[in-house]
Each structure stands twice: as structure tokens, then as C-alpha cells.
Amino acid sequence: MSTEGSGLRPPSDSSTGGDTSTRRIRPVAVLLTIIVALLAAMWIYALFFASKEAAYRVDDPAWRENAERICSRYQAQRLELVDTEEGYIAEPTPEQMIERADLVDQATDLLEAQLDELIAELPPSDEDRQLVADFEGYWRIVLADRRAYTERLRALDLQPYLETKVDGGPVTNLLVDFSVVNLIKSCSPPNELGGDT
């Protein structure tokens, strides 16, 4: 029997089981939408609104002021070591490599003395002390990287200066962030070795 002229239509799938599945999917879709929206809001806040200062900021102003004084003094001594008369040497002789290692070691000795003086007097709060301990730890990595570089030079192995990565980036990034936030720019690591990260 034909249903065309009678105005009757055969039942469609949407009027039977289709509605039930749609009703079941709808709450799941709403829940997923809410989760995605919350994650997006969290990332937007973290990237654009959350304070990054709190992560590195030492609250004790006396420690920060003293640190800048110490680092400025050592920075001036390091600058006296700079010798750019010969410019960049693409293929240095063994003697030039040894001379370069000596200069880098002298600068590294100054950086190590600077760090030792920085941590000789710690801020009073435990939180600040932990921040300074982290700062010291990252500096010790930089010092070790510099010593490894000069060892390679003394072995006449001409390789670029390699920097240890921490949290996916060069360790000096963390030191620069710490120095900028605490207004101790003189305590930032020098970049005279460049770096192949």
C-alpha cells in the first residue's frame, strides 16, 4: 500500500531511537564545552594576567641592594679582562685557544667569587633563602658549563660554548629573569661566550 497520496509518512529514524541518542550526547557535549572553556580561561590568565614576579622576587630589599653592589664591582673587574683587538678568530692557533681558555677562566673565577659573596649573607625569611638557593644552584650550573668549555679549549677541541638546559631552555634564562625581577641587572650572566643552545 502506497503512502504517497494518503498523507501518511513512514516513521523516520529520528522520531524513534534518534532522539534518545541526541538527549544522551547533549549533556556530554555541554560538559566537554565547560571543561574546554575552563582550560582556555586558565591558560589566558597564566599567560597574560598572572604575576610572574612572585616566582623569583626576593622580598628583602637590603639583600637586593647589596647584591647589586657586589655584582657591579665584579662586573667592572670582568670588563677589564675584555680584549677585542684581534676580533673574532675563525681558526685560532693552539696558543690562541689556550690564551682564550685562560681569559675565560679568569672571568669565571670572578663570577665564582661574586656568587660566594652573594650567598655569604642570606635574607632572613625562609622563602627568600630558598629563592637565593635556587639562584645559586643555577649559577653553579653556569660555572660548570664555563669550566667544561675551557677544558675543551685546552684539549684543543674547538667547539662552541654549550649551555645546560633547564626547563626546556638555557639555564641563563632563569638567571636573567631572577636578576631583572629583583632589579639586580649586574648579576645577570655575561654573554661574552655566546652560547649554542
mmCIF file of C-alpha atoms in Angstrom, residues 10-197:
data_model
loop_
_atom_site.group_PDB
_atom_site.id
_atom_site.type_symbol
_atom_site.label_atom_id
_atom_site.label_comp_id
_atom_site.label_asym_id
_atom_site.label_seq_id
_atom_site.Cartn_x
_atom_site.Cartn_y
_atom_site.Cartn_z
ATOM 1 C CA PRO A 10 6.717 6.095 7.163
ATOM 2 C CA PRO A 11 8.263 6.562 10.602
ATOM 3 C CA SER A 12 11.772 8.037 10.407
ATOM 4 C CA ASP A 13 14.775 7.016 12.463
ATOM 5 C CA SER A 14 14.875 10.475 14.025
ATOM 6 C CA SER A 15 11.456 10.012 15.625
ATOM 7 C CA THR A 16 12.435 6.773 17.341
ATOM 8 C CA GLY A 17 15.919 5.946 18.582
ATOM 9 C CA GLY A 18 17.492 9.151 17.225
ATOM 10 C CA ASP A 19 16.015 11.408 19.899
ATOM 11 C CA THR A 20 17.280 9.208 22.716
ATOM 12 C CA SER A 21 20.887 9.281 21.481
ATOM 13 C CA THR A 22 20.696 13.061 20.968
ATOM 14 C CA ARG A 23 19.471 13.526 24.523
ATOM 15 C CA ARG A 24 22.380 11.410 25.808
ATOM 16 C CA ILE A 25 25.007 13.245 23.795
ATOM 17 C CA ARG A 26 23.843 16.724 24.730
ATOM 18 C CA PRO A 27 24.908 16.600 28.447
ATOM 19 C CA VAL A 28 28.303 15.147 27.439
ATOM 20 C CA ALA A 29 28.811 17.920 24.871
ATOM 21 C CA VAL A 30 27.895 20.570 27.456
ATOM 22 C CA LEU A 31 30.339 19.063 29.970
ATOM 23 C CA LEU A 32 33.144 18.966 27.400
ATOM 24 C CA THR A 33 32.440 22.563 26.403
ATOM 25 C CA ILE A 34 32.665 23.673 30.037
ATOM 26 C CA ILE A 35 35.967 21.819 30.523
ATOM 27 C CA VAL A 36 37.479 23.350 27.364
ATOM 28 C CA ALA A 37 36.309 26.830 28.411
ATOM 29 C CA LEU A 38 37.856 26.441 31.885
ATOM 30 C CA LEU A 39 41.167 25.258 30.436
ATOM 31 C CA ALA A 40 41.225 28.151 27.982
ATOM 32 C CA ALA A 41 40.483 30.635 30.786
ATOM 33 C CA MET A 42 43.272 29.146 32.911
ATOM 34 C CA TRP A 43 45.840 29.497 30.108
ATOM 35 C CA ILE A 44 44.759 33.031 29.234
ATOM 36 C CA TYR A 45 45.119 34.036 32.889
ATOM 37 C CA ALA A 46 48.514 32.324 33.219
ATOM 38 C CA LEU A 47 49.912 33.856 30.044
ATOM 39 C CA PHE A 48 48.568 37.395 30.250
ATOM 40 C CA PHE A 49 47.401 38.266 33.776
ATOM 41 C CA ALA A 50 49.238 36.176 36.384
ATOM 42 C CA SER A 51 52.164 37.913 38.072
ATOM 43 C CA LYS A 52 55.488 36.381 37.146
ATOM 44 C CA GLU A 53 57.302 38.468 39.750
ATOM 45 C CA ALA A 54 56.159 36.303 42.634
ATOM 46 C CA ALA A 55 58.065 33.320 41.309
ATOM 47 C CA TYR A 56 61.508 34.967 41.654
ATOM 48 C CA ARG A 57 61.046 38.088 43.779
ATOM 49 C CA VAL A 58 63.181 38.302 46.927
ATOM 50 C CA ASP A 59 61.220 40.417 49.413
ATOM 51 C CA ASP A 60 64.235 41.646 51.380
ATOM 52 C CA PRO A 61 65.311 44.991 49.833
ATOM 53 C CA ALA A 62 68.600 45.006 51.757
ATOM 54 C CA TRP A 63 69.684 41.744 50.120
ATOM 55 C CA ARG A 64 68.753 43.059 46.665
ATOM 56 C CA GLU A 65 70.648 46.332 47.160
ATOM 57 C CA ASN A 66 73.721 44.520 48.467
ATOM 58 C CA ALA A 67 73.586 42.047 45.563
ATOM 59 C CA GLU A 68 73.593 44.855 43.001
ATOM 60 C CA ARG A 69 76.583 46.498 44.703
ATOM 61 C CA ILE A 70 78.533 43.224 44.757
ATOM 62 C CA CYS A 71 77.748 42.332 41.141
ATOM 63 C CA SER A 72 78.570 45.834 39.863
ATOM 64 C CA ARG A 73 82.003 45.630 41.458
ATOM 65 C CA TYR A 74 82.787 42.235 39.926
ATOM 66 C CA GLN A 75 81.329 43.265 36.574
ATOM 67 C CA ALA A 76 83.813 46.156 36.404
ATOM 68 C CA GLN A 77 86.677 43.738 37.089
ATOM 69 C CA ARG A 78 85.492 41.358 34.361
ATOM 70 C CA LEU A 79 85.264 44.166 31.830
ATOM 71 C CA GLU A 80 88.949 44.876 32.379
ATOM 72 C CA LEU A 81 89.700 41.400 31.007
ATOM 73 C CA VAL A 82 87.983 42.058 27.683
ATOM 74 C CA ASP A 83 90.370 42.115 24.745
ATOM 75 C CA THR A 84 88.831 42.693 21.329
ATOM 76 C CA GLU A 85 91.940 43.844 19.453
ATOM 77 C CA GLU A 86 92.161 40.710 17.320
ATOM 78 C CA GLY A 87 88.400 40.423 16.848
ATOM 79 C CA TYR A 88 86.775 37.094 16.070
ATOM 80 C CA ILE A 89 89.254 34.379 15.098
ATOM 81 C CA ALA A 90 87.621 31.676 12.979
ATOM 82 C CA GLU A 91 90.581 29.303 13.065
ATOM 83 C CA PRO A 92 92.648 30.048 16.166
ATOM 84 C CA THR A 93 96.079 28.584 16.735
ATOM 85 C CA PRO A 94 96.634 26.273 19.724
ATOM 86 C CA GLU A 95 98.298 29.157 21.540
ATOM 87 C CA GLN A 96 95.277 31.400 20.943
ATOM 88 C CA MET A 97 92.949 28.671 22.219
ATOM 89 C CA ILE A 98 94.968 28.336 25.424
ATOM 90 C CA GLU A 99 95.022 32.123 25.823
ATOM 91 C CA ARG A 100 91.251 32.209 25.364
ATOM 92 C CA ALA A 101 90.810 29.475 27.979
ATOM 93 C CA ASP A 102 92.939 31.454 30.436
ATOM 94 C CA LEU A 103 90.849 34.616 29.957
ATOM 95 C CA VAL A 104 87.563 32.742 30.314
ATOM 96 C CA ASP A 105 88.830 31.035 33.476
ATOM 97 C CA GLN A 106 89.844 34.388 34.963
ATOM 98 C CA ALA A 107 86.356 35.741 34.261
ATOM 99 C CA THR A 108 84.804 32.568 35.694
ATOM 100 C CA ASP A 109 86.928 32.908 38.837
ATOM 101 C CA LEU A 110 85.467 36.403 39.283
ATOM 102 C CA LEU A 111 81.925 35.093 38.759
ATOM 103 C CA GLU A 112 82.518 32.369 41.341
ATOM 104 C CA ALA A 113 83.896 34.880 43.866
ATOM 105 C CA GLN A 114 80.871 37.094 43.164
ATOM 106 C CA LEU A 115 78.480 34.217 43.843
ATOM 107 C CA ASP A 116 80.268 33.243 47.049
ATOM 108 C CA GLU A 117 79.956 36.825 48.279
ATOM 109 C CA LEU A 118 76.270 36.996 47.266
ATOM 110 C CA ILE A 119 75.348 33.974 49.351
ATOM 111 C CA ALA A 120 77.576 34.872 52.327
ATOM 112 C CA GLU A 121 74.739 36.956 53.798
ATOM 113 C CA LEU A 122 71.310 35.485 53.176
ATOM 114 C CA PRO A 123 67.955 37.242 53.576
ATOM 115 C CA PRO A 124 66.078 36.494 56.828
ATOM 116 C CA SER A 125 62.950 34.725 55.543
ATOM 117 C CA ASP A 126 62.903 31.041 54.610
ATOM 118 C CA GLU A 127 61.124 31.799 51.338
ATOM 119 C CA ASP A 128 63.760 34.334 50.311
ATOM 120 C CA ARG A 129 66.544 31.946 51.338
ATOM 121 C CA GLN A 130 65.054 29.273 49.087
ATOM 122 C CA LEU A 131 64.933 31.689 46.149
ATOM 123 C CA VAL A 132 68.580 32.616 46.701
ATOM 124 C CA ALA A 133 69.476 28.907 46.977
ATOM 125 C CA ASP A 134 67.791 28.285 43.598
ATOM 126 C CA PHE A 135 69.659 31.284 42.154
ATOM 127 C CA GLU A 136 72.928 29.866 43.479
ATOM 128 C CA GLY A 137 72.155 26.430 42.030
ATOM 129 C CA TYR A 138 71.578 27.839 38.551
ATOM 130 C CA TRP A 139 74.781 29.895 38.818
ATOM 131 C CA ARG A 140 76.742 26.757 39.768
ATOM 132 C CA ILE A 141 75.492 25.144 36.540
ATOM 133 C CA VAL A 142 76.723 28.150 34.534
ATOM 134 C CA LEU A 143 80.126 28.000 36.235
ATOM 135 C CA ALA A 144 80.410 24.276 35.439
ATOM 136 C CA ASP A 145 79.458 24.931 31.797
ATOM 137 C CA ARG A 146 82.174 27.575 31.536
ATOM 138 C CA ARG A 147 84.796 25.266 33.097
ATOM 139 C CA ALA A 148 83.834 22.489 30.680
ATOM 140 C CA TYR A 149 84.266 24.925 27.787
ATOM 141 C CA THR A 150 87.795 25.912 28.842
ATOM 142 C CA GLU A 151 88.725 22.246 29.353
ATOM 143 C CA ARG A 152 87.760 21.610 25.728
ATOM 144 C CA LEU A 153 89.806 24.612 24.602
ATOM 145 C CA ARG A 154 92.854 23.373 26.495
ATOM 146 C CA ALA A 155 92.426 19.987 24.809
ATOM 147 C CA LEU A 156 92.467 21.955 21.504
ATOM 148 C CA ASP A 157 88.892 20.853 20.827
ATOM 149 C CA LEU A 158 87.356 23.920 19.183
ATOM 150 C CA GLN A 159 83.651 23.610 19.940
ATOM 151 C CA PRO A 160 81.076 26.319 20.670
ATOM 152 C CA TYR A 161 80.201 27.131 24.255
ATOM 153 C CA LEU A 162 77.344 24.840 25.264
ATOM 154 C CA GLU A 163 74.806 25.840 27.867
ATOM 155 C CA THR A 164 72.892 23.405 30.050
ATOM 156 C CA LYS A 165 69.136 23.471 29.507
ATOM 157 C CA VAL A 166 66.776 23.745 32.463
ATOM 158 C CA ASP A 167 63.005 23.514 31.991
ATOM 159 C CA GLY A 168 63.488 23.374 28.230
ATOM 160 C CA GLY A 169 65.623 26.496 27.883
ATOM 161 C CA PRO A 170 69.159 27.727 28.581
ATOM 162 C CA VAL A 171 69.913 27.997 32.291
ATOM 163 C CA THR A 172 70.910 31.643 31.823
ATOM 164 C CA ASN A 173 67.269 32.475 31.003
ATOM 165 C CA LEU A 174 66.343 31.718 34.622
ATOM 166 C CA LEU A 175 69.208 33.834 35.942
ATOM 167 C CA VAL A 176 68.241 36.753 33.710
ATOM 168 C CA ASP A 177 64.604 36.525 34.872
ATOM 169 C CA PHE A 178 65.709 36.463 38.517
ATOM 170 C CA SER A 179 68.063 39.415 38.013
ATOM 171 C CA VAL A 180 65.505 41.563 36.186
ATOM 172 C CA VAL A 181 62.680 40.940 38.679
ATOM 173 C CA ASN A 182 64.949 41.716 41.635
ATOM 174 C CA LEU A 183 66.471 44.813 39.983
ATOM 175 C CA ILE A 184 69.972 43.340 40.137
ATOM 176 C CA LYS A 185 70.835 43.519 36.435
ATOM 177 C CA SER A 186 74.563 43.450 37.145
ATOM 178 C CA CYS A 187 74.038 39.913 38.487
ATOM 179 C CA SER A 188 72.857 38.643 35.092
ATOM 180 C CA PRO A 189 75.248 36.156 33.485
ATOM 181 C CA PRO A 190 77.655 37.686 30.969
ATOM 182 C CA ASN A 191 77.151 36.698 27.342
ATOM 183 C CA GLU A 192 80.723 37.055 26.139
ATOM 184 C CA LEU A 193 80.830 33.349 25.275
ATOM 185 C CA GLY A 194 77.687 33.483 23.178
ATOM 186 C CA GLY A 195 76.117 30.101 23.632
ATOM 187 C CA ASP A 196 74.904 27.325 21.416
ATOM 188 C CA THR A 197 71.667 26.232 22.944
#
